[in-house]
Coordinates of C-alpha atoms in Angstrom, one line a residue:
Chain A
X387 CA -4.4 66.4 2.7
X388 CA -1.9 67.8 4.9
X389 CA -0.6 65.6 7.6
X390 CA -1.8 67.7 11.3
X391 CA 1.8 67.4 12.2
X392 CA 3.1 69.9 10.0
X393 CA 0.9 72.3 11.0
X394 CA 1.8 71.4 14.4
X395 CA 5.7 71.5 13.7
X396 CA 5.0 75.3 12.0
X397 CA 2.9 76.7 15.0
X398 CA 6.0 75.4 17.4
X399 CA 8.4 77.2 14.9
X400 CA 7.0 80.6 15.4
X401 CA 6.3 79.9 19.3
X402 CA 9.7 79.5 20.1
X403 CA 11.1 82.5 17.2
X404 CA 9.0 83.9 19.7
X405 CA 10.0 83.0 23.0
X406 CA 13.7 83.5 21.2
X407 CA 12.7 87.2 20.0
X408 CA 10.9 87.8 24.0
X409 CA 14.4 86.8 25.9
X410 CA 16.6 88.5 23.3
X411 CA 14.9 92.0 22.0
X412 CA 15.6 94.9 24.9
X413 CA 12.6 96.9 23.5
X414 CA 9.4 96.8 26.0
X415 CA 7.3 97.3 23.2
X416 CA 9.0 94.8 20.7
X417 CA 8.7 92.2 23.7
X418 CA 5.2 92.6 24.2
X419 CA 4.3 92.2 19.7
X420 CA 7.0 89.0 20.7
X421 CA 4.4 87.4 22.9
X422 CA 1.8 88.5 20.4
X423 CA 4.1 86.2 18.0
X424 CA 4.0 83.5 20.4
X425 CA -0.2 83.4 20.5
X426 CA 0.3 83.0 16.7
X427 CA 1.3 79.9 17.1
X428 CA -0.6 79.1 19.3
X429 CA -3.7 79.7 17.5
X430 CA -2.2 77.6 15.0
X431 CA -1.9 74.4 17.1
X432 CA -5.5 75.1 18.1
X433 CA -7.2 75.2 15.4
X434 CA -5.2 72.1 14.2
X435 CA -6.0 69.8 16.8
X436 CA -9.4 71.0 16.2
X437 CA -9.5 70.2 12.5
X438 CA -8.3 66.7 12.7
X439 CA -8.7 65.7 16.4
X440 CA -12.5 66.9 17.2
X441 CA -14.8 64.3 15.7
X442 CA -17.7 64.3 17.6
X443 CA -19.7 60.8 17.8
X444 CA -23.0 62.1 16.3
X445 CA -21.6 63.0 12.8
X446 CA -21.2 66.8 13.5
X447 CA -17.7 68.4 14.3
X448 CA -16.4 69.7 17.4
X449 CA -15.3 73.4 17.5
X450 CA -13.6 73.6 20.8
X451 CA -10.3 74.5 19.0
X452 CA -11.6 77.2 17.7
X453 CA -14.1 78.5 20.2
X454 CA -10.8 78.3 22.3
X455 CA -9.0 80.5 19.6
X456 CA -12.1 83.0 19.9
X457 CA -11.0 83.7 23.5
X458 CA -7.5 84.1 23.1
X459 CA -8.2 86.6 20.8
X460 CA -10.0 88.4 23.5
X461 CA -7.6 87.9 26.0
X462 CA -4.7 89.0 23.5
X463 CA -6.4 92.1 22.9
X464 CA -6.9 93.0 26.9
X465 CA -3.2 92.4 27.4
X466 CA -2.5 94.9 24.4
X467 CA -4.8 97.1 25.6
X468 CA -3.1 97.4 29.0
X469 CA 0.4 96.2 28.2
X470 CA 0.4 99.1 26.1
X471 CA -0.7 101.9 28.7
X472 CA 1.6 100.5 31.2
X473 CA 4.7 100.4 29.0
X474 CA 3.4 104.2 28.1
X475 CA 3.4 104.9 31.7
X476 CA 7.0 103.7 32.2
X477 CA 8.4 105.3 29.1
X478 CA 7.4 108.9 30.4
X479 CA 8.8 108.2 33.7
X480 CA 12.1 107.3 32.6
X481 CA 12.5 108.3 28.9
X482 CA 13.7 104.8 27.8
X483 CA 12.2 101.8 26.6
X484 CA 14.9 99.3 27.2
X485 CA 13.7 96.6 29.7
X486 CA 16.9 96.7 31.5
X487 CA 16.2 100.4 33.0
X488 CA 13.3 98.8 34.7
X489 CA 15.7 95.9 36.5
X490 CA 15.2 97.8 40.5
X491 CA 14.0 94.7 42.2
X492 CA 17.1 92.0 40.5
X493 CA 18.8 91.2 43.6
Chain B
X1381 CA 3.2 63.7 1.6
X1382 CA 6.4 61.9 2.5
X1383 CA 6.8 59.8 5.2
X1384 CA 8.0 61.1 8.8
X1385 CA 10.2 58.1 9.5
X1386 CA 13.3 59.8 8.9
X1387 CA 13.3 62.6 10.9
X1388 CA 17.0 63.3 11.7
X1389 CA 17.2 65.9 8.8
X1390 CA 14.8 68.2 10.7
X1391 CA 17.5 68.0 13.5
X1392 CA 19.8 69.5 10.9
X1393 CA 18.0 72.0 9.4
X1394 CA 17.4 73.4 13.0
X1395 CA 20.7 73.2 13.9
X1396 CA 21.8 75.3 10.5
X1397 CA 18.4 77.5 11.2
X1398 CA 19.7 78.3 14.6
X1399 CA 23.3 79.2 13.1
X1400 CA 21.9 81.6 11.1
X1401 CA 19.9 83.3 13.1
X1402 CA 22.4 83.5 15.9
X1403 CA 24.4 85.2 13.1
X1404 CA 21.2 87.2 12.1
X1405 CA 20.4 88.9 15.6
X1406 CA 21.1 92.6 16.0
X1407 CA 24.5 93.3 17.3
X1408 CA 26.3 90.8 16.2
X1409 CA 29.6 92.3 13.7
X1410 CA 28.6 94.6 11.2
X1411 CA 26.7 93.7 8.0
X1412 CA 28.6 90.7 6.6
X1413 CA 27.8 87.8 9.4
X1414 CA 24.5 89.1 9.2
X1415 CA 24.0 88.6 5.5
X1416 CA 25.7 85.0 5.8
X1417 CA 23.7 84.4 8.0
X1418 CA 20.7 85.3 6.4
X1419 CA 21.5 83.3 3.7
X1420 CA 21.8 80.2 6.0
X1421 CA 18.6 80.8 7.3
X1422 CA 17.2 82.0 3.8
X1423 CA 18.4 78.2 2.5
X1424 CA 17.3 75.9 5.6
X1425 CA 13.9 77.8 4.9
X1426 CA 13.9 76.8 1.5
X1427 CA 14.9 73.3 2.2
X1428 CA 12.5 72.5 5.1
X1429 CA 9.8 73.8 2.5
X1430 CA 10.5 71.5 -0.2
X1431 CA 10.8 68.7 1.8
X1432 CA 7.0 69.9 3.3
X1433 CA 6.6 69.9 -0.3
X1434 CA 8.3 67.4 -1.7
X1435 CA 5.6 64.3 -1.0
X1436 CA 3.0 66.6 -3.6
X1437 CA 0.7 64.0 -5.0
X1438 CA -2.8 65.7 -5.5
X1439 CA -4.3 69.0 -5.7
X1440 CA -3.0 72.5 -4.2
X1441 CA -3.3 72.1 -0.6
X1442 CA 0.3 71.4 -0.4
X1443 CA 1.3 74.1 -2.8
X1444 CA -0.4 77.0 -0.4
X1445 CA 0.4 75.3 2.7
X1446 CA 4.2 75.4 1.5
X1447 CA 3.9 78.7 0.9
X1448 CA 2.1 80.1 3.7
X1449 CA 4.1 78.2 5.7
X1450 CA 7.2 80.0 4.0
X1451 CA 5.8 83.5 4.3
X1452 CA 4.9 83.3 8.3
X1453 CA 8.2 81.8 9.5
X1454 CA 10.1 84.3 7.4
X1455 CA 8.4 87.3 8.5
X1456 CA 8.9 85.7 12.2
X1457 CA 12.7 85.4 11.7
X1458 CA 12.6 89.0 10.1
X1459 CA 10.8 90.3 12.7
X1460 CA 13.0 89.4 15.6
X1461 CA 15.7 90.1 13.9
X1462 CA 15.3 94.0 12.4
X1463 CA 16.8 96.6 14.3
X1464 CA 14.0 99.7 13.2
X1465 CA 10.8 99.0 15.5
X1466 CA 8.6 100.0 12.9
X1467 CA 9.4 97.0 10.7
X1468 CA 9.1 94.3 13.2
X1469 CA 5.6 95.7 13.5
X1470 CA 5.0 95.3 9.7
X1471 CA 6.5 91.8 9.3
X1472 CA 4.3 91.4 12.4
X1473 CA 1.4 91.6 9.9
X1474 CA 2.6 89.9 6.9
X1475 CA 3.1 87.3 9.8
X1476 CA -0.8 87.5 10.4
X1477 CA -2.0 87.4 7.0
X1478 CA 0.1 84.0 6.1
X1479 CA -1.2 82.6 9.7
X1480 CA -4.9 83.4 9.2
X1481 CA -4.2 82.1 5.1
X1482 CA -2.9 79.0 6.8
X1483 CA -6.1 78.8 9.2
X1484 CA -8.4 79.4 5.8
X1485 CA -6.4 76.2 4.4
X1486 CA -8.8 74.3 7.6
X1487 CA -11.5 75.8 6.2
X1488 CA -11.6 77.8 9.7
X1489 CA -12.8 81.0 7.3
X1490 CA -14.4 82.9 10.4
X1491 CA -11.5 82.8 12.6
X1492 CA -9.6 83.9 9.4
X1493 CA -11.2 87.1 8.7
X1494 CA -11.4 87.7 12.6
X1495 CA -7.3 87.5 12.9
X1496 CA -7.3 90.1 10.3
X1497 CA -9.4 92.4 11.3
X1498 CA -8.8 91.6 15.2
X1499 CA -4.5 91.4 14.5
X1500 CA -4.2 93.1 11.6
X1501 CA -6.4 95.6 12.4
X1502 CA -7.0 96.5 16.2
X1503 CA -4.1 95.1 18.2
X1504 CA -1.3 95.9 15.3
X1505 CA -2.7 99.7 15.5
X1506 CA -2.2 99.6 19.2
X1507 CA 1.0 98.6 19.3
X1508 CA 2.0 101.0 16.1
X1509 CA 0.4 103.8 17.9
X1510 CA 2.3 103.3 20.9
X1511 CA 5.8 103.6 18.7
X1512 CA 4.8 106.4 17.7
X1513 CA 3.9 108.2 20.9
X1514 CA 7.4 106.8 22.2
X1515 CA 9.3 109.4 19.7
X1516 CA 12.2 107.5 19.5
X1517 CA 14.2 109.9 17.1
X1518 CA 17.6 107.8 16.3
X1519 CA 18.3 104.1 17.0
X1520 CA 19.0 103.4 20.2
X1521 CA 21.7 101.2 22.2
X1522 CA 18.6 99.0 23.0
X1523 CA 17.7 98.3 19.6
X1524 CA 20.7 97.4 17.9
X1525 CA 22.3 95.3 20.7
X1526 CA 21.0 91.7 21.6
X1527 CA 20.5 90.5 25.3
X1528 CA 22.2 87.2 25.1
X1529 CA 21.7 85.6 22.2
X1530 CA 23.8 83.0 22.1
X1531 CA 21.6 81.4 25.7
X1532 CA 18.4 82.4 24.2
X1533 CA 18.7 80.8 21.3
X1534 CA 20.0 77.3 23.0
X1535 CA 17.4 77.4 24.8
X1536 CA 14.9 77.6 21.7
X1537 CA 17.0 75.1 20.0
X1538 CA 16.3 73.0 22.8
X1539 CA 13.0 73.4 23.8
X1540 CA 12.1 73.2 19.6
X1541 CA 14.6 69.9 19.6
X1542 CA 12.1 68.1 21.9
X1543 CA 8.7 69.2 20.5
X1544 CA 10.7 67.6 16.7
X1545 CA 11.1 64.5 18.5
X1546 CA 7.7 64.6 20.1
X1547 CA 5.9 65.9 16.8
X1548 CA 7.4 63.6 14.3
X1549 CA 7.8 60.1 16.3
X1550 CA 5.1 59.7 19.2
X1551 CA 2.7 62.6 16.8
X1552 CA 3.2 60.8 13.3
X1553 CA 0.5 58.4 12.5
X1554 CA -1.7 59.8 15.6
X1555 CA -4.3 61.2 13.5
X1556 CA -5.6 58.3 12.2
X1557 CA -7.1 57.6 15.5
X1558 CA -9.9 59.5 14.6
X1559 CA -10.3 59.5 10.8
X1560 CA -12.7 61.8 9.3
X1561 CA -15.8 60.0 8.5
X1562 CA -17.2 59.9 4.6
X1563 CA -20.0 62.1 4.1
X1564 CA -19.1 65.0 6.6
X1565 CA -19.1 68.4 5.1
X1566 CA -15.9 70.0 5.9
X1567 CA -16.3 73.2 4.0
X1568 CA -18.7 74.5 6.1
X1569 CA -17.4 73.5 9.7
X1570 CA -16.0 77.3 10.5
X1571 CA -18.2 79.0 8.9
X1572 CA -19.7 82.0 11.2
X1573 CA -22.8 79.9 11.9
X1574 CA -21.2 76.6 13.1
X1575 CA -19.2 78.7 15.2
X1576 CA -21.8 80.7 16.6
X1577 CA -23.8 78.0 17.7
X1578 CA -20.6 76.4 19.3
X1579 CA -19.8 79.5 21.4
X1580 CA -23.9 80.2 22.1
X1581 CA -24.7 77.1 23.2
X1582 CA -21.8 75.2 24.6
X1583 CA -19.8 78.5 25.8
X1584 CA -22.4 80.9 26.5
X1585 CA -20.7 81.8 30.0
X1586 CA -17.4 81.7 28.8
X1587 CA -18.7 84.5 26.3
X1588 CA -20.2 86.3 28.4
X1589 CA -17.2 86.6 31.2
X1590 CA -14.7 87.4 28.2
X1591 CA -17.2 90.9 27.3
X1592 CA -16.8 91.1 30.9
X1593 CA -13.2 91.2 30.5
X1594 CA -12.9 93.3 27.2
X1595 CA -14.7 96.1 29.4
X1596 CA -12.7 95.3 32.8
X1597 CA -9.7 95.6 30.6
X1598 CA -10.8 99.4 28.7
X1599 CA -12.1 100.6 32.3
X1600 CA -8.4 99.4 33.5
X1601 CA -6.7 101.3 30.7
X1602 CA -8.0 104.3 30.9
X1603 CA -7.5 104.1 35.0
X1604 CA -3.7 103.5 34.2
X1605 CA -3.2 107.0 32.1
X1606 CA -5.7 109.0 33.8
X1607 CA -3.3 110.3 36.2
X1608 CA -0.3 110.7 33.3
X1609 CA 0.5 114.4 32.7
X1610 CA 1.6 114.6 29.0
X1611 CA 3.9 117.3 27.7
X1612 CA 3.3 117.1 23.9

């Protein structure tokens, strides 16, 4: 059986290649599939802890881990949903997608 | 599965890992750093999966993990580091499949098909569908430049060099706290049913309130573009 650490060390991998790809990649639309990359991992970690953490005292196992995971799936398609029309929105407005067009309120 | 005692090499493999992709991200020279750094990265990939590897003693679990494993972190590193849009979104999905593969490894087989079809399927198309509509005809300045590379990825290395240190010395060993007891059925502990009693009974508001969002969410989108004139 696979130790819960490496899936653990994998999810954090591809959290911070996202966090990496967010603060690096100019594209408003890459940025937002970067966080996407980020609840990846995420779900990962989740559903490892739930797999080898969640042993419930009568015999039956816990699924908080995943039940967790069910609604960050919901919440990661709400943000697409609306991420998207926003960075629609902005794109017709100034014809660009790089983030750095939208920098008006850096002191 | 070997021990976790001597860590140290995972220090250098993320060290070389961040070398390469430093070299890797777009803007950086013109085709040759790139490639050696590709191959850097290709290589510490390849060595951090044999050593996951390496400790095989019985059955395939480690085999699949391994490769799972392989196939999500390299379409992660692929995907932040291709200059064409479009692609990032497709190594986006091969990153989903080998993610949801790696969740059917913890016999999580629901949540699985649901990242596919949720992922793959919805959210990808979303995101694809917006490229499109962007009409970006050439490649542009903001595509093929990094924004600081260099900081961002120190402060991965970082961030990733703590949660080694956390994972493999005060994590190792943790999980025997709660050992799994003999006689529990593990195959079936994600199928649809267990889960659906889990989220009916335990999280029934929860549920609820997230349909609450999905529709808050679609009334909120269409609110956004209602007032967008578009020129096609």
């Amino acid at each position: 059986m696979i130790d819960v650490t490496y899936y653990l060390l994998v999810g954090a991998i591809l959290v911070v290649l996202g966090l990496i790809g967010f603060v690096t990649r100019r594209n408003l639309i890459l940025m937002f599939l970067c966080t996407e990359l980020i609840f990846q991992g995420v779900i990962l970690t989740l559903v490892g802890f739930n797999r080898y953490w969640l042993i419930e005292t009568d015999g039956r196992h816990g699924l908080e881990g995943q039940a967790f995971t069910v609604f960050l799936l919901v919440v990661a398609a709400a943000e697409a949903a609306l991420a998207m029309a926003l960075v629609m929105i902005l794109q017709r407005q100034k014809h660009t997608l790089d983030s750095l067009a939208y920098a008006e309120m850096k002191g | 599965m070997e021990s976790l005692s001597n860590y140290n090499v995972y220090f250098y493999f993320m060290i070389a890992a961040a070398i390469g992709l430093f070299l890797m991200m777009p803007g950086r020279g013109k085709g040759k750093l790139g490639k050696i750094g590709a191959l850097v990265s290709g290589i510490v990939l390849v060595a951090f999966i044999t050593k996951i590897f390496k400790g095989d003693q019985d059955g395939n679990t480690e085999f699949f993990f391994s490769l799972f494993s392989g196939i999500a972190l390299f379409s992660a590193v692929m995907m932040i580091t291709q200059k064409k849009t479009i692609y990032c979104a497709l190594f986006f999905v091969l990153t989903i499949i080998a993610v949801a593969l790696l969740l059917m490894l913890q016999s999580a087989e629901f949540l699985c098909v649901a990242l596919i079809m949720i992922y793959g399927g919805a959210i990808l198309v979303t995101y694809i569908f917006a490229l499109t509509l962007s009409k970006q005809e050439k490649l542009e300045d903001y595509d093929t430049k990094a924004r600081s590379p260099f900081l961002a990825i120190f402060v991965g290395g970082t961030l990733m060099m703590g949660m080694i240190h956390l994972l493999l010395t005060v994590g190792a060993g943790t999980n025997e706290i709660q050992a799994i007891p003999e006689g529990m059925d593990l195959a079936l502990f994600g199928s649809a049913k267990e889960l659906g009693r889990e989220l009916f009974t335990k999280h029934m508001l929860a549920i609820q309130l997230s349909g609450v969002l999905l529709l808050v969410a679609a009334v909120g989108g269409i609110a956004i573009v209602k007032h967008m004139k578009i020129k096609l």
